[in-house]
């Protein structure tokens, strides 16, 4: 049964579910319904109960308990892929018994997946890897999680001898654009606790994540003919550059790791009259997170004093917060996950997420929800890959975790 996880993943990867940034609708792209409806039908066919796809493209299902009086446990993964890289016409290829050398992804374009660039490959010598053709992402983030949860569900439904309490399953849209739980039906889902299956390499277990905010900045300038601009022109682009130069040089993603936060300039455009910048702000520490936002505000105030009121407009919006404080009172979620990993021969890697998951916001909505690995590497790009052996092991892990909550 576990071998079905590969077949499922390859099938789901072929469905284009790319989400779209800055859309007011949920889902942000109607094509996400294609996979949602497919998953719902598969769940019905395997015997899951209460299967539904709602108007916002959330898939819900349940597996009735065969052991009574236990907590209701949920498993969640997202269906969409990141907007920045094509998710259409994904054509995965399996590299059997990887030999440790360069993998030719695309002969025509001479694109290679090389351990010289990605030393994580060294861990997978002798394993079977699913790779891209070098022109699209793979979609293991998070269709690997979807496939692993679906295979777990199929395993439980076809093996009634495996003890388990009631299991709830949900697949979400728009996680990659920060809207994955905007319309999540917590009450209807009905779980006491849940796990997102949305992490990276095998063994990763995460219950700490960034506090996150977004900043949109508009700089208003004044265009004057360059021949007579002295003392009159106000160049919005130069003021935008000045804004950025006032941020700490080493507090950006290029220079940070672990628990270190950052300011990330994610977009910049404009001309003399009007310049726009978009930042993401991240920090695990709540106090440092607030300080970063205050620094942005102080720079804006300074530049408005220097160049005139209204020159720089700043819009700050929090995205999500560190789930740690919501998970700590329910630390059995971490202890049981670690024990389940060790039981199936996986070494737990407990580390902070340098990003976020649906579980971050769900935890603040009343559903404690740490994050489990999928086995994938190099998410969000054409060098993405995943080990078949890791995917199979994740399915074992999920089944073992379910059994532990039935004890």
Coordinates of C-alpha atoms in Angstrom, one line a residue:
X1 CA 0.0 0.0 0.0
X2 CA 2.8 2.4 0.9
X3 CA 4.1 2.1 -2.7
X4 CA 0.9 3.8 -3.8
X5 CA 2.3 7.1 -2.5
X6 CA 4.6 7.5 -5.5
X7 CA 1.8 6.9 -8.0
X8 CA -0.4 9.3 -6.2
X9 CA 2.2 12.0 -6.0
X10 CA 3.0 11.8 -9.7
X11 CA -0.7 12.1 -10.5
X12 CA -1.2 15.1 -8.3
X13 CA 2.0 16.8 -9.5
X14 CA 0.6 16.8 -13.1
X15 CA -2.3 19.0 -12.0
X16 CA -1.6 22.7 -12.2
X17 CA -2.6 24.3 -8.9
X18 CA -0.5 27.4 -8.9
X19 CA -2.0 30.1 -6.6
X20 CA -2.0 33.8 -7.5
X21 CA -0.7 36.6 -5.3
X22 CA -2.7 39.7 -4.4
X23 CA -6.1 38.2 -5.3
X24 CA -9.2 39.0 -3.2
X25 CA -10.8 35.7 -3.9
X26 CA -10.2 32.4 -2.1
X27 CA -9.2 30.3 -3.9
X28 CA -7.0 32.7 -5.8
X29 CA -7.1 30.5 -8.9
X30 CA -10.1 28.3 -10.0
X31 CA -7.8 25.6 -11.3
X32 CA -7.1 24.5 -7.7
X33 CA -10.6 23.0 -7.7
X34 CA -9.3 20.5 -10.3
X35 CA -7.1 18.7 -7.7
X36 CA -9.6 19.4 -4.9
X37 CA -12.4 17.5 -6.7
X38 CA -10.1 14.7 -7.7
X39 CA -9.0 14.2 -4.1
X40 CA -12.6 14.2 -2.9
X41 CA -13.6 11.6 -5.3
X42 CA -10.6 9.4 -4.4
X43 CA -11.5 9.7 -0.7
X44 CA -15.1 8.7 -1.4
X45 CA -13.9 5.7 -3.4
X46 CA -11.6 4.5 -0.6
X47 CA -14.4 4.7 1.9
X48 CA -13.7 7.9 3.8
X49 CA -16.7 9.7 5.4
X50 CA -18.1 13.2 5.4
X51 CA -16.2 14.1 2.2
X52 CA -16.8 17.5 0.9
X53 CA -15.3 20.3 -1.2
X54 CA -16.6 23.7 -0.1
X55 CA -17.0 26.9 -2.1
X56 CA -13.6 28.1 -1.1
X57 CA -11.8 24.9 -2.4
X58 CA -11.2 23.3 1.0
X59 CA -11.4 19.5 1.0
X60 CA -12.6 17.8 4.2
X61 CA -13.0 14.1 5.1
X62 CA -13.0 11.8 8.1
X63 CA -12.1 8.3 8.9
X64 CA -14.3 6.8 11.7
X65 CA -12.6 5.5 14.8
X66 CA -12.2 1.8 15.5
X67 CA -10.9 2.6 19.0
X68 CA -13.2 4.8 21.2
X69 CA -12.5 7.5 23.7
X70 CA -9.5 8.9 22.0
X71 CA -8.6 12.4 20.8
X72 CA -9.7 13.4 17.3
X73 CA -6.5 13.8 15.3
X74 CA -6.2 15.9 12.1
X75 CA -3.8 15.9 9.2
X76 CA -3.5 18.8 6.8
X77 CA -1.6 19.6 3.6
X78 CA -2.0 22.3 1.0
X79 CA -2.7 21.7 -2.7
X80 CA -1.4 24.9 -4.3
X81 CA 2.1 25.6 -5.6
X82 CA 4.1 28.8 -5.3
X83 CA 3.3 31.7 -7.8
X84 CA 6.9 32.5 -8.7
X85 CA 7.7 29.3 -10.7
X86 CA 5.6 27.5 -13.3
X87 CA 3.4 24.7 -11.9
X88 CA 2.0 23.9 -15.4
X89 CA 3.1 20.9 -17.5
X90 CA 5.1 19.4 -14.7
X91 CA 6.9 16.3 -16.0
X92 CA 8.6 14.4 -13.2
X93 CA 11.3 11.8 -13.8
X94 CA 12.5 9.1 -11.5
X95 CA 16.3 8.6 -11.1
X96 CA 16.8 5.1 -9.8
X97 CA 19.6 4.3 -7.4
X98 CA 21.2 7.7 -7.5
X99 CA 25.0 7.4 -7.9
X100 CA 26.0 10.7 -6.2
X101 CA 26.9 12.6 -9.4
X102 CA 25.3 15.3 -11.4
X103 CA 21.7 14.7 -12.6
X104 CA 20.9 16.0 -16.1
X105 CA 17.5 17.5 -15.8
X106 CA 17.2 19.0 -19.3
X107 CA 19.5 18.1 -22.1
X108 CA 18.4 20.8 -24.5
X109 CA 19.0 23.6 -21.9
X110 CA 21.9 21.8 -20.2
X111 CA 20.4 22.1 -16.8
X112 CA 21.9 19.9 -14.1
X113 CA 21.0 19.1 -10.5
X114 CA 24.5 18.9 -8.9
X115 CA 25.8 18.1 -5.4
X116 CA 28.3 20.9 -6.0
X117 CA 25.4 23.3 -5.7
X118 CA 23.1 21.3 -3.4
X119 CA 25.1 19.2 -1.0
X120 CA 21.9 17.7 0.4
X121 CA 22.1 15.2 -2.5
X122 CA 25.0 13.5 -0.8
X123 CA 22.5 12.0 1.7
X124 CA 20.5 10.3 -1.0
X125 CA 23.1 8.1 -2.7
X126 CA 21.5 4.7 -3.5
X127 CA 18.0 6.1 -3.2
X128 CA 15.4 6.7 -5.9
X129 CA 14.8 10.4 -6.6
X130 CA 11.9 12.2 -8.3
X131 CA 13.2 15.3 -10.1
X132 CA 11.9 17.9 -12.5
X133 CA 12.7 18.4 -16.2
X134 CA 14.5 21.7 -15.3
X135 CA 11.7 24.0 -16.5
X136 CA 9.2 23.9 -13.7
X137 CA 9.0 23.2 -10.0
X138 CA 8.1 19.6 -8.9
X139 CA 5.3 20.5 -6.5
X140 CA 6.5 18.3 -3.6
X141 CA 5.6 21.4 -1.6
X142 CA 3.0 20.2 -0.7
X143 CA 1.7 17.6 -3.0
X144 CA 4.0 15.1 -1.4
X145 CA 2.2 15.9 1.9
X146 CA -1.1 15.4 0.1
X147 CA 0.0 12.1 -1.3
X148 CA 1.4 10.9 2.0
X149 CA -1.9 11.7 3.9
X150 CA -4.0 10.1 1.2
X151 CA -1.8 6.9 1.4
X152 CA -2.1 6.9 5.1
X153 CA -5.9 7.2 4.8
X154 CA -6.0 4.4 2.3
X155 CA -3.9 2.2 4.6
X156 CA -6.2 2.8 7.6
X157 CA -9.3 2.2 5.6
X158 CA -8.1 -1.1 4.0
X159 CA -6.4 -2.4 7.3
X160 CA -9.1 -2.2 10.0
X161 CA -6.8 -4.1 12.3
X162 CA -4.7 -0.9 12.8
X163 CA -6.1 0.8 15.9
X164 CA -7.0 4.5 15.5
X165 CA -9.3 7.1 16.9
X166 CA -11.3 9.4 14.6
X167 CA -9.1 11.0 12.0
X168 CA -9.9 14.2 10.2
X169 CA -8.3 15.2 6.9
X170 CA -8.1 18.6 5.2
X171 CA -6.5 19.9 2.1
X172 CA -6.2 23.7 1.7
X173 CA -5.8 26.1 -1.2
X174 CA -3.6 29.3 -1.3
X175 CA -1.1 28.4 1.4
X176 CA 1.7 29.7 -0.8
X177 CA 0.1 33.2 -0.9
X178 CA -0.5 33.3 2.8
X179 CA -4.3 32.7 2.6
X180 CA -4.4 28.9 3.3
X181 CA -6.6 29.1 6.3
X182 CA -8.6 32.3 5.6
X183 CA -11.8 30.3 5.3
X184 CA -10.8 27.1 7.1
X185 CA -13.8 25.6 8.9
X186 CA -12.3 24.8 12.4
X187 CA -15.6 23.8 13.9
X188 CA -16.6 21.6 11.0
X189 CA -13.1 20.0 10.9
X190 CA -13.7 18.9 14.4
X191 CA -10.2 17.9 15.4
X192 CA -8.7 18.3 18.9
X193 CA -5.2 18.5 17.5
X194 CA -3.6 18.4 14.1
X195 CA -0.4 18.2 12.1
X196 CA 0.5 19.8 8.9
X197 CA 2.5 17.6 6.6
X198 CA 4.4 20.3 4.9
X199 CA 8.1 20.2 6.0
X200 CA 11.3 19.3 4.2
X201 CA 13.8 16.5 4.6
X202 CA 12.9 13.3 6.4
X203 CA 12.9 13.7 10.2
X204 CA 12.0 17.4 10.3
X205 CA 9.6 18.2 13.2
X206 CA 8.8 21.9 13.7
X207 CA 6.8 23.7 16.3
X208 CA 8.5 27.1 16.1
X209 CA 8.2 29.5 13.2
X210 CA 8.7 33.1 12.3
X211 CA 6.5 35.9 13.3
X212 CA 5.7 37.4 10.0
X213 CA 4.6 40.8 8.5
X214 CA 4.5 42.4 5.1
X215 CA 5.4 46.0 4.4
X216 CA 4.2 48.0 1.3
X217 CA 6.0 51.3 0.8
X218 CA 5.1 54.1 -1.7
X219 CA 7.5 57.0 -2.3
X220 CA 6.1 60.1 -3.9
X221 CA 8.5 62.2 -5.9
X222 CA 8.5 65.3 -8.1
X223 CA 9.6 65.1 -11.7
X224 CA 11.3 68.2 -13.1
X225 CA 13.2 68.5 -16.4
X226 CA 16.8 67.4 -15.7
X227 CA 18.1 70.6 -17.2
X228 CA 16.4 72.7 -14.5
X229 CA 16.0 70.2 -11.7
X230 CA 18.4 71.7 -9.2
X231 CA 16.7 72.3 -5.9
X232 CA 13.3 71.2 -7.4
X233 CA 13.3 67.5 -8.3
X234 CA 12.5 64.9 -5.7
X235 CA 13.5 61.5 -7.1
X236 CA 11.3 58.8 -5.7
X237 CA 13.7 56.0 -6.8
X238 CA 16.6 57.6 -4.9
X239 CA 14.5 58.1 -1.8
X240 CA 13.5 54.4 -2.0
X241 CA 17.1 53.4 -2.2
X242 CA 17.8 55.6 0.8
X243 CA 15.1 53.9 2.7
X244 CA 16.6 50.5 2.0
X245 CA 20.1 51.6 2.9
X246 CA 18.9 52.6 6.4
X247 CA 18.0 49.0 7.1
X248 CA 20.6 46.8 8.8
X249 CA 22.9 45.4 6.1
X250 CA 23.3 42.0 7.6
X251 CA 19.6 41.5 8.6
X252 CA 18.6 40.0 5.2
X253 CA 18.0 36.4 4.1
X254 CA 21.4 36.1 2.5
X255 CA 23.2 36.6 5.8
X256 CA 20.9 34.9 8.3
X257 CA 20.0 31.4 9.5
X258 CA 18.5 29.5 12.4
X259 CA 16.6 31.9 14.7
X260 CA 17.9 35.0 13.1
X261 CA 15.3 37.3 11.6
X262 CA 15.5 39.6 8.5
X263 CA 14.1 42.2 6.2
X264 CA 13.6 41.0 2.7
X265 CA 13.1 43.4 -0.2
X266 CA 10.7 41.2 -2.3
X267 CA 9.8 43.7 -5.0
X268 CA 10.7 47.2 -6.3
X269 CA 9.5 49.3 -9.2
X270 CA 8.8 52.9 -10.1
X271 CA 10.1 56.1 -11.6
X272 CA 11.0 59.6 -10.5
X273 CA 7.4 60.4 -9.6
X274 CA 6.4 57.2 -7.8
X275 CA 8.4 54.2 -6.4
X276 CA 7.0 51.1 -4.7
X277 CA 8.8 48.6 -2.5
X278 CA 7.5 45.4 -0.9
X279 CA 9.2 43.8 2.1
X280 CA 8.6 40.7 4.2
X281 CA 9.7 41.0 7.8
X282 CA 10.5 37.9 9.9
X283 CA 11.7 37.1 13.4
X284 CA 11.2 34.2 15.8
X285 CA 11.4 36.5 18.8
X286 CA 8.3 38.6 19.3
X287 CA 10.2 41.5 20.8
X288 CA 12.7 41.7 18.0
X289 CA 9.8 41.3 15.5
X290 CA 8.2 44.4 17.0
X291 CA 11.5 46.3 16.9
X292 CA 11.8 45.5 13.2
X293 CA 8.4 47.0 12.5
X294 CA 9.2 50.0 14.6
X295 CA 12.4 50.5 12.7
X296 CA 10.5 50.6 9.4
X297 CA 8.1 53.2 10.9
X298 CA 11.0 55.3 12.2
X299 CA 12.7 55.4 8.8
X300 CA 9.5 56.4 7.2
X301 CA 9.1 59.2 9.7
X302 CA 12.6 60.4 9.3
X303 CA 12.3 60.6 5.5
X304 CA 9.1 62.5 5.7
X305 CA 10.8 65.0 8.0
X306 CA 13.6 65.3 5.5
X307 CA 11.7 65.4 2.2
X308 CA 8.3 66.6 3.4
X309 CA 5.1 65.1 4.8
X310 CA 3.5 62.4 2.7
X311 CA 6.7 61.6 0.8
X312 CA 6.9 58.1 2.1
X313 CA 3.8 56.0 2.9
X314 CA 4.1 52.8 4.8
X315 CA 1.5 50.0 5.2
X316 CA 2.4 47.3 7.6
X317 CA 0.4 44.1 8.0
X318 CA 1.0 41.1 10.2
X319 CA 0.7 37.7 8.5
X320 CA 1.2 35.1 11.2
X321 CA 2.9 34.5 14.6
X322 CA 5.2 32.0 16.2
X323 CA 3.1 28.9 17.0
X324 CA 5.4 27.9 19.9
X325 CA 3.4 29.4 22.7
X326 CA 0.2 27.6 21.4
X327 CA 1.9 24.2 21.0
X328 CA 3.9 24.2 24.3
X329 CA 0.8 23.5 26.5
X330 CA 0.2 20.4 24.3
X331 CA 3.7 19.1 24.1
X332 CA 2.5 15.5 23.7
X333 CA 2.2 16.5 20.0
X334 CA 5.9 16.8 19.8
X335 CA 6.7 13.9 22.1
X336 CA 4.5 11.5 20.2
X337 CA 5.8 12.6 16.8
X338 CA 9.4 12.1 18.0
X339 CA 8.5 8.6 19.4
X340 CA 6.7 7.7 16.1
X341 CA 9.8 8.7 14.1
X342 CA 12.1 6.7 16.2
X343 CA 9.8 3.7 16.1
X344 CA 10.0 3.6 12.3
X345 CA 13.7 4.2 12.2
X346 CA 13.8 8.0 11.5
X347 CA 16.0 10.4 13.6
X348 CA 13.9 13.4 14.7
X349 CA 15.3 16.8 13.6
X350 CA 13.6 19.4 15.8
X351 CA 14.3 22.8 14.3
X352 CA 12.6 26.2 13.8
X353 CA 10.8 26.9 10.5
X354 CA 12.3 29.8 8.6
X355 CA 8.9 30.5 7.2
X356 CA 5.4 29.5 8.0
X357 CA 2.7 26.9 7.5
X358 CA -1.0 26.7 7.7
X359 CA -0.5 25.3 11.2
X360 CA 0.9 28.6 12.4
X361 CA -2.4 30.4 12.0
X362 CA -4.4 27.3 12.9
X363 CA -2.7 27.2 16.2
X364 CA -3.8 30.7 16.9
X365 CA -7.3 29.8 15.8
X366 CA -7.5 27.2 18.5
X367 CA -6.2 24.1 16.8
X368 CA -2.6 23.3 18.0
X369 CA -0.8 22.2 14.8
X370 CA 2.9 21.5 14.5
X371 CA 4.5 20.5 11.2
X372 CA 5.9 17.2 10.0
X373 CA 8.3 16.4 7.2
X374 CA 7.4 15.3 3.7
X375 CA 10.9 14.3 2.6
X376 CA 11.3 17.0 -0.1
X377 CA 14.3 19.2 -0.9
X378 CA 14.9 22.5 -2.7
X379 CA 11.3 23.6 -2.6
X380 CA 9.9 26.4 -4.9
X381 CA 12.2 25.9 -7.8
X382 CA 13.3 23.8 -10.8
X383 CA 15.9 22.0 -8.6
X384 CA 13.3 20.6 -6.3
X385 CA 13.5 16.8 -5.7
X386 CA 12.2 14.2 -3.3
X387 CA 13.3 10.7 -2.3
X388 CA 10.8 7.9 -2.9
X389 CA 12.2 6.1 0.2
X390 CA 11.6 9.2 2.3
X391 CA 8.0 9.5 1.1
X392 CA 7.4 5.9 1.9
X393 CA 8.9 6.4 5.4
X394 CA 6.7 9.4 6.0
X395 CA 3.6 7.2 5.4
X396 CA 4.9 4.7 7.9
X397 CA 5.4 7.6 10.3
X398 CA 1.9 8.9 9.9
X399 CA 0.4 5.5 10.5
X400 CA 2.6 5.0 13.6
X401 CA 1.6 8.4 14.9
X402 CA -2.1 7.5 14.5
X403 CA -1.5 4.2 16.4
X404 CA 0.2 6.1 19.3
X405 CA -2.9 8.3 19.7
X406 CA -5.0 5.2 19.9
X407 CA -3.1 3.8 22.9

